[in-house]
CSV table of C-alpha atoms in Angstrom, one decimal:
chain,number,residue,atom,x,y,z
A,1,MET,CA,0.0,0.0,0.0
A,2,LYS,CA,2.7,2.5,0.9
A,3,MET,CA,4.6,1.7,-2.3
A,4,LYS,CA,1.4,2.6,-4.3
A,5,LEU,CA,1.3,6.0,-2.6
A,6,TRP,CA,5.0,6.7,-3.5
A,7,VAL,CA,4.3,5.7,-7.1
A,8,ARG,CA,1.2,7.8,-7.2
A,9,TYR,CA,2.9,11.0,-5.9
A,10,PHE,CA,5.9,10.3,-8.2
A,11,VAL,CA,3.5,10.2,-11.2
A,12,TYR,CA,1.8,13.4,-10.0
A,13,MET,CA,5.1,15.2,-9.8
A,14,PHE,CA,6.3,13.8,-13.1
A,15,LEU,CA,3.1,15.1,-14.7
A,16,ILE,CA,3.6,18.6,-13.1
A,17,PHE,CA,7.2,18.6,-14.4
A,18,VAL,CA,6.0,17.7,-17.9
A,19,VAL,CA,3.5,20.6,-17.8
A,20,VAL,CA,6.0,23.0,-16.4
A,21,PHE,CA,8.7,22.3,-19.0
A,22,SER,CA,6.2,22.1,-21.9
A,23,GLY,CA,4.8,25.4,-20.7
A,24,GLN,CA,8.2,27.0,-20.5
A,25,HIS,CA,8.9,26.0,-24.1
A,26,VAL,CA,5.6,27.5,-25.3
A,27,PHE,CA,6.0,30.7,-23.3
A,28,GLN,CA,9.5,31.1,-24.8
A,29,GLY,CA,8.0,30.8,-28.2
A,30,ILE,CA,5.4,33.4,-27.4
A,31,ALA,CA,8.1,35.7,-26.1
A,32,LYS,CA,10.0,35.3,-29.4
A,33,ILE,CA,6.9,36.2,-31.4
A,34,ARG,CA,6.4,39.2,-29.2
A,35,GLU,CA,9.9,40.4,-29.7
A,36,ASN,CA,9.8,39.9,-33.5
A,37,SER,CA,6.4,41.4,-34.1
A,38,PHE,CA,6.1,43.9,-31.3
A,39,ASN,CA,2.7,42.5,-30.7
A,40,PRO,CA,2.1,41.8,-27.0
A,41,GLN,CA,0.2,38.5,-27.7
A,42,TYR,CA,-2.3,39.0,-24.8
A,43,PHE,CA,-4.7,36.4,-26.0
A,44,TYR,CA,-2.1,33.7,-26.5
A,45,THR,CA,-0.4,34.5,-23.2
A,46,SER,CA,-3.7,34.3,-21.3
A,47,ALA,CA,-4.8,31.1,-23.1
A,48,MET,CA,-1.5,29.4,-22.5
A,49,THR,CA,-1.4,30.6,-18.9
A,50,ILE,CA,-4.8,29.1,-18.2
A,51,ILE,CA,-3.9,25.8,-20.0
A,52,PHE,CA,-0.6,25.2,-18.3
A,53,TYR,CA,-1.1,26.7,-14.9
A,54,GLY,CA,-4.7,25.3,-14.9
A,55,SER,CA,-3.3,21.9,-15.7
A,56,ILE,CA,-1.2,22.0,-12.6
A,57,GLY,CA,-4.3,22.8,-10.6
A,58,LEU,CA,-6.1,19.9,-12.2
A,59,ILE,CA,-3.2,17.5,-11.4
A,60,LEU,CA,-3.2,18.7,-7.8
A,61,GLY,CA,-6.9,18.0,-7.5
A,62,LEU,CA,-6.7,14.7,-9.4
A,63,GLU,CA,-6.5,12.6,-6.2
A,64,HIS,CA,-9.9,14.0,-5.2
A,65,LEU,CA,-11.4,13.0,-8.5
A,66,ILE,CA,-9.9,9.5,-8.3
A,67,CYS,CA,-11.5,9.0,-4.9
A,68,GLU,CA,-14.8,10.2,-6.1
A,69,ILE,CA,-14.7,7.9,-9.1
A,70,LYS,CA,-14.4,4.9,-6.7
A,71,LYS,CA,-17.6,5.9,-4.8
A,72,GLU,CA,-21.1,4.9,-5.6
A,73,GLY,CA,-23.7,7.5,-6.5
A,74,THR,CA,-24.6,10.2,-9.0
A,75,TRP,CA,-22.3,12.9,-10.1
A,76,LYS,CA,-23.0,16.3,-8.7
A,77,LEU,CA,-21.4,19.7,-9.1
A,78,ASN,CA,-20.5,21.9,-6.2
A,79,LEU,CA,-21.9,25.1,-7.6
A,80,SER,CA,-20.8,27.3,-4.7
A,81,LYS,CA,-17.2,26.3,-5.3
A,82,ILE,CA,-17.5,27.1,-9.0
A,83,VAL,CA,-19.1,30.4,-8.4
A,84,LEU,CA,-17.1,31.6,-5.5
A,85,MET,CA,-13.7,30.2,-6.4
A,86,GLY,CA,-13.9,29.4,-10.1
A,87,LEU,CA,-15.4,32.6,-11.6
A,88,PRO,CA,-13.1,35.0,-9.7
A,89,SER,CA,-10.1,32.9,-10.7
A,90,LEU,CA,-11.3,32.9,-14.3
A,91,TYR,CA,-11.6,36.7,-14.1
A,92,PHE,CA,-8.0,37.1,-12.9
A,93,SER,CA,-6.8,34.4,-15.3
A,94,LEU,CA,-8.0,36.5,-18.2
A,95,ALA,CA,-6.1,39.5,-16.9
A,96,TYR,CA,-4.0,40.1,-20.0
A,97,VAL,CA,-7.0,39.8,-22.4
A,98,THR,CA,-9.2,42.2,-20.4
A,99,PHE,CA,-6.3,44.6,-19.8
A,100,SER,CA,-5.7,44.8,-23.6
A,101,LEU,CA,-9.3,46.0,-24.2
A,102,ASN,CA,-9.3,49.7,-24.7
A,103,ILE,CA,-12.8,50.3,-23.4
A,104,GLU,CA,-12.6,53.1,-20.8
A,105,PHE,CA,-15.6,51.7,-18.7
A,106,LEU,CA,-13.9,48.4,-18.4
A,107,ARG,CA,-10.5,49.9,-17.6
A,108,ASN,CA,-11.8,52.2,-14.9
A,109,ILE,CA,-14.2,49.8,-13.1
A,110,ILE,CA,-13.9,46.2,-14.0
A,111,ILE,CA,-10.2,46.0,-14.7
A,112,TYR,CA,-9.0,48.0,-11.7
A,113,PRO,CA,-8.2,45.0,-9.5
A,114,ILE,CA,-6.3,43.4,-12.4
A,115,ILE,CA,-4.3,46.6,-13.0
A,116,THR,CA,-3.4,46.7,-9.3
A,117,LEU,CA,-1.9,43.2,-9.4
A,118,MET,CA,-0.2,43.8,-12.8
A,119,VAL,CA,1.5,47.1,-11.7
A,120,SER,CA,2.9,45.5,-8.5
A,121,TYR,CA,4.7,42.8,-10.6
A,122,SER,CA,4.0,40.4,-7.7
A,123,GLY,CA,3.5,37.3,-9.8
A,124,PHE,CA,0.2,36.5,-8.1
A,125,LEU,CA,-1.7,36.6,-11.4
A,126,SER,CA,-0.1,33.2,-12.2
A,127,VAL,CA,-1.8,31.7,-9.2
A,128,PHE,CA,-5.3,32.2,-10.3
A,129,PRO,CA,-5.3,29.7,-13.3
A,130,LEU,CA,-3.9,27.1,-10.8
A,131,ILE,CA,-6.8,27.9,-8.4
A,132,LEU,CA,-9.2,27.7,-11.4
A,133,GLY,CA,-8.0,24.2,-12.4
A,134,TYR,CA,-8.1,23.0,-8.8
A,135,ALA,CA,-11.6,24.4,-8.2
A,136,ILE,CA,-12.9,22.8,-11.4
A,137,ILE,CA,-11.7,19.3,-10.7
A,138,THR,CA,-12.6,19.3,-7.0
A,139,SER,CA,-16.1,20.6,-7.7
A,140,PHE,CA,-17.2,17.2,-9.0
A,141,TYR,CA,-18.4,14.7,-6.4
A,142,LYS,CA,-20.7,11.7,-6.1
A,143,HIS,CA,-23.8,12.0,-4.0
A,144,ASN,CA,-25.1,8.8,-2.5
A,145,GLU,CA,-28.8,9.0,-1.3
A,146,LYS,CA,-28.4,5.8,0.9
A,147,LEU,CA,-25.4,7.2,2.8
A,148,GLY,CA,-26.5,10.8,2.8
A,149,VAL,CA,-23.2,11.9,1.3
């Protein structure tokens, strides 16, 4: 039993390393395009950030999904987790796309929290796609009427 846990966590870390190094390769490609074309590539940067960082969140929550698959019952969605964790994370995950929109109303009201994080260069914007992936995968669970869970 203990050996299975070691193997499982080794596989999780291996998958995370694959995602990280693949993502690094893709982000370097986007940076080269940006340098050669002087186009900030906001859409591609946001999409790839969500895909790669979100994948890490999915991998971190994979154990929850595997446990739920083994259970009896019908699949349910934890809507409160999706609304209260997933949607705000999606909002901040799309920071570069929304920042690139030159609509004054959006820039002054809706985008203000994003601008605050972007100006500080804190790196926290990268955390939100990870939270998004984790919130999505851990929002699915099985409900069993007989057990009440």
